[in-house]
Amino acid sequence: MNILLLVGGSHHDSPEIRTALQAIFESDGAHTVSQSEDMAVLSPDGLAGIDVVVNATTDREPESSEHYALINHVAGGAGLVVVHGGLASFWNSQAYFGMIGSKFAGKSLDERGSGDFVVEFGPNRHTLQHPITLGLENYTVNDELFFLQGDQTQWQVLARAQGHPVMYSKTFGLGRVFVSALGHDETRFLVPNTTEVMRRGALWAAGRL
């Protein structure tokens, strides 16, 4: 499985975060993960053969041709995983937010928006049987708690924190999209349940789970 990890931006980017994400997506051993902070990779040629795109950027503004190349790639059957800052990126593309189903609309907890909270899987039996979260137990994290704005009728909510959706899946055209609002820095990707959800999310987005 070929994974393209998009990185870079004003926040939520560091060599440590990139290394942590790379390790998660390479953990199955059969995946090729390439990183790019150059949005020019978002072209029909650059995306050829890519099974899953992971958007871990923040505050990036790709050219119109670039974000539409990504949108067309997912609509055509590729997978997309949106990580934390990816909910606050591509601000110049409403079509991107239409594809992923939501955008960053603020954060809770302390003045920095960070704190401890419980990630609760569910909220119903059908969701608990989703392959991304199957068998996982609720857990406590210290992270930023994002508020998401979007059409929730498009989402299959997989997890909430303090009543707010923090993980969901959806479809877009022939493609699959998995969104996780967690992941403020590299330490958040060392939490076993978060790591497992990200790993499964990429597999599900690729249609392999």
Short mmCIF file of C-alpha atoms in Angstrom, two decimals:
data_model
loop_
_atom_site.label_atom_id
_atom_site.label_comp_id
_atom_site.label_asym_id
_atom_site.label_seq_id
_atom_site.Cartn_x
_atom_site.Cartn_y
_atom_site.Cartn_z
CA MET A 1 0.00 0.00 0.00
CA ASN A 2 1.39 3.39 -0.99
CA ILE A 3 0.78 6.25 1.44
CA LEU A 4 1.53 9.92 0.82
CA LEU A 5 2.04 11.90 4.03
CA LEU A 6 1.50 15.63 3.51
CA VAL A 7 3.34 17.70 6.13
CA GLY A 8 4.29 21.29 6.86
CA GLY A 9 2.56 24.43 8.00
CA SER A 10 2.52 26.99 10.77
CA HIS A 11 1.54 24.60 13.58
CA HIS A 12 1.55 20.91 14.47
CA ASP A 13 4.64 20.18 12.39
CA SER A 14 8.08 19.09 13.54
CA PRO A 15 10.62 16.40 12.67
CA GLU A 16 9.33 14.46 15.69
CA ILE A 17 5.71 14.56 14.51
CA ARG A 18 6.74 13.49 11.03
CA THR A 19 8.77 10.60 12.43
CA ALA A 20 5.91 9.49 14.70
CA LEU A 21 3.38 9.49 11.87
CA GLN A 22 5.77 7.73 9.51
CA ALA A 23 6.28 4.99 12.12
CA ILE A 24 2.54 4.47 12.58
CA PHE A 25 1.83 4.05 8.90
CA GLU A 26 4.87 1.85 8.31
CA SER A 27 4.08 -0.39 11.27
CA ASP A 28 2.38 -3.08 9.20
CA GLY A 29 5.60 -3.57 7.26
CA ALA A 30 3.98 -3.78 3.85
CA HIS A 31 3.43 -0.07 3.32
CA THR A 32 5.52 2.47 1.47
CA VAL A 33 5.22 5.92 3.07
CA SER A 34 6.52 9.00 1.30
CA GLN A 35 6.52 12.47 2.87
CA SER A 36 6.09 15.78 1.09
CA GLU A 37 5.70 19.38 2.16
CA ASP A 38 5.61 20.44 -1.49
CA MET A 39 1.97 20.77 -2.52
CA ALA A 40 3.03 20.35 -6.15
CA VAL A 41 2.87 16.61 -5.46
CA LEU A 42 -0.90 17.05 -5.63
CA SER A 43 -1.21 16.44 -9.35
CA PRO A 44 -2.52 13.52 -11.40
CA ASP A 45 1.04 12.34 -11.98
CA GLY A 46 2.14 12.90 -8.38
CA LEU A 47 -0.84 11.00 -7.01
CA ALA A 48 -0.67 8.13 -9.48
CA GLY A 49 -0.35 4.88 -7.55
CA ILE A 50 -1.08 6.50 -4.16
CA ASP A 51 -3.63 4.47 -2.21
CA VAL A 52 -4.01 6.82 0.76
CA VAL A 53 -3.18 10.49 1.27
CA VAL A 54 -2.65 11.58 4.89
CA ASN A 55 -3.11 15.31 5.41
CA ALA A 56 -1.15 16.33 8.50
CA THR A 57 -0.60 19.94 7.39
CA THR A 58 -1.86 23.14 9.01
CA ASP A 59 -2.65 26.47 7.34
CA ARG A 60 -1.43 25.38 3.92
CA GLU A 61 -3.04 26.90 0.83
CA PRO A 62 -2.38 24.78 -2.25
CA GLU A 63 -3.07 26.05 -5.73
CA SER A 64 -6.53 25.41 -7.13
CA SER A 65 -5.18 22.74 -9.47
CA GLU A 66 -3.51 21.02 -6.51
CA HIS A 67 -6.48 20.75 -4.18
CA TYR A 68 -8.72 19.69 -7.05
CA ALA A 69 -6.21 16.97 -7.97
CA LEU A 70 -6.55 15.65 -4.40
CA ILE A 71 -10.34 15.89 -4.51
CA ASN A 72 -10.52 14.06 -7.83
CA HIS A 73 -8.11 11.40 -6.60
CA VAL A 74 -10.27 10.62 -3.57
CA ALA A 75 -13.51 10.81 -5.54
CA GLY A 76 -12.00 8.28 -7.92
CA GLY A 77 -11.51 5.72 -5.16
CA ALA A 78 -8.39 6.61 -3.16
CA GLY A 79 -8.41 7.02 0.61
CA LEU A 80 -7.86 10.15 2.68
CA VAL A 81 -6.85 10.41 6.34
CA VAL A 82 -7.11 13.86 7.95
CA VAL A 83 -5.03 14.36 11.09
CA HIS A 84 -5.70 17.22 13.57
CA GLY A 85 -4.19 20.22 11.76
CA GLY A 86 -5.60 18.96 8.46
CA LEU A 87 -8.93 20.25 9.76
CA ALA A 88 -7.40 23.75 9.76
CA SER A 89 -5.64 23.64 6.42
CA PHE A 90 -6.52 24.30 2.77
CA TRP A 91 -8.56 27.30 3.96
CA ASN A 92 -8.72 28.54 0.38
CA SER A 93 -10.72 25.49 -0.72
CA GLN A 94 -14.33 25.09 0.37
CA ALA A 95 -14.39 22.05 -1.90
CA TYR A 96 -11.76 20.44 0.35
CA PHE A 97 -13.91 20.99 3.44
CA GLY A 98 -16.88 19.62 1.54
CA MET A 99 -14.87 16.47 0.86
CA ILE A 100 -13.67 15.93 4.44
CA GLY A 101 -17.01 16.97 5.92
CA SER A 102 -15.89 19.49 8.55
CA LYS A 103 -13.38 22.14 9.55
CA PHE A 104 -11.76 23.45 12.73
CA ALA A 105 -14.08 25.85 14.55
CA GLY A 106 -12.33 26.45 17.88
CA LYS A 107 -11.08 24.48 20.84
CA SER A 108 -11.93 23.85 24.47
CA LEU A 109 -10.20 23.15 27.82
CA ASP A 110 -7.49 25.53 29.10
CA GLU A 111 -6.27 28.75 27.52
CA ARG A 112 -4.05 26.71 25.20
CA GLY A 113 -6.93 24.44 24.25
CA SER A 114 -5.20 21.41 25.79
CA GLY A 115 -6.01 19.15 28.71
CA ASP A 116 -7.04 15.68 29.80
CA PHE A 117 -10.23 14.17 28.43
CA VAL A 118 -11.74 10.75 27.81
CA VAL A 119 -12.11 9.51 24.25
CA GLU A 120 -15.36 7.53 24.19
CA PHE A 121 -15.97 5.13 21.33
CA GLY A 122 -19.50 4.73 20.09
CA PRO A 123 -22.09 6.11 20.55
CA ASN A 124 -24.02 3.08 19.37
CA ARG A 125 -23.55 -0.61 18.72
CA HIS A 126 -23.26 -0.11 14.97
CA THR A 127 -20.40 2.33 15.42
CA LEU A 128 -18.69 0.08 17.94
CA GLN A 129 -18.58 -2.60 15.24
CA HIS A 130 -16.75 -0.29 12.82
CA PRO A 131 -13.43 -1.92 11.86
CA ILE A 132 -11.48 1.21 12.84
CA THR A 133 -12.63 1.04 16.47
CA LEU A 134 -13.71 -2.60 16.92
CA GLY A 135 -12.56 -3.97 20.27
CA LEU A 136 -10.97 -0.73 21.50
CA GLU A 137 -11.81 0.64 24.94
CA ASN A 138 -12.37 4.24 25.99
CA TYR A 139 -9.17 5.95 27.07
CA THR A 140 -7.85 9.19 28.53
CA VAL A 141 -5.57 11.52 26.57
CA ASN A 142 -3.99 14.92 27.02
CA ASP A 143 -4.54 16.76 23.77
CA GLU A 144 -6.23 19.71 22.12
CA LEU A 145 -10.00 19.26 21.98
CA PHE A 146 -11.12 20.64 18.64
CA PHE A 147 -14.67 21.74 17.89
CA LEU A 148 -15.66 20.67 14.38
CA GLN A 149 -18.11 22.51 12.13
CA GLY A 150 -19.75 20.59 9.33
CA ASP A 151 -22.70 18.55 8.14
CA GLN A 152 -22.84 15.78 10.72
CA THR A 153 -25.36 13.85 8.64
CA GLN A 154 -22.37 12.90 6.45
CA TRP A 155 -20.37 11.49 9.35
CA GLN A 156 -20.28 8.12 11.00
CA VAL A 157 -19.07 9.33 14.38
CA LEU A 158 -16.60 6.84 15.83
CA ALA A 159 -15.56 8.65 19.01
CA ARG A 160 -16.49 11.66 21.11
CA ALA A 161 -14.86 13.62 23.91
CA GLN A 162 -16.99 15.68 26.27
CA GLY A 163 -19.82 15.20 23.80
CA HIS A 164 -17.87 16.53 20.83
CA PRO A 165 -17.05 14.30 17.83
CA VAL A 166 -13.29 13.71 17.58
CA MET A 167 -13.19 10.84 15.07
CA TYR A 168 -15.47 9.98 12.19
CA SER A 169 -15.54 8.23 8.85
CA LYS A 170 -17.37 9.10 5.65
CA THR A 171 -17.36 8.42 1.96
CA PHE A 172 -16.66 10.81 -0.89
CA GLY A 173 -17.46 9.63 -4.38
CA LEU A 174 -15.81 6.23 -4.65
CA GLY A 175 -13.30 7.06 -1.92
CA ARG A 176 -13.22 6.80 1.86
CA VAL A 177 -12.29 9.52 4.36
CA PHE A 178 -11.21 9.05 7.98
CA VAL A 179 -10.90 12.12 10.21
CA SER A 180 -9.22 12.34 13.62
CA ALA A 181 -9.12 15.62 15.51
CA LEU A 182 -6.40 14.26 17.83
CA GLY A 183 -2.67 14.82 17.45
CA HIS A 184 -1.41 18.17 18.73
CA ASP A 185 2.20 16.97 18.94
CA GLU A 186 4.32 13.83 18.67
CA THR A 187 3.59 12.64 22.22
CA ARG A 188 -0.06 12.20 21.29
CA PHE A 189 0.96 9.64 18.66
CA LEU A 190 2.64 7.48 21.31
CA VAL A 191 -0.72 6.69 22.96
CA PRO A 192 -1.52 3.08 21.99
CA ASN A 193 -5.22 3.55 21.15
CA THR A 194 -4.53 6.68 19.12
CA THR A 195 -1.77 4.87 17.25
CA GLU A 196 -4.02 1.88 16.56
CA VAL A 197 -6.89 4.04 15.34
CA MET A 198 -4.58 5.89 12.95
CA ARG A 199 -3.15 2.63 11.63
CA ARG A 200 -6.59 1.14 11.09
CA GLY A 201 -7.92 4.40 9.68
CA ALA A 202 -5.41 4.28 6.83
CA LEU A 203 -6.24 0.64 6.09
CA TRP A 204 -9.97 1.37 6.12
CA ALA A 205 -9.55 4.42 3.89
CA ALA A 206 -7.69 2.24 1.40
CA GLY A 207 -10.51 -0.32 1.45
CA ARG A 208 -8.29 -2.94 3.09
CA LEU A 209 -10.12 -3.21 6.40
#
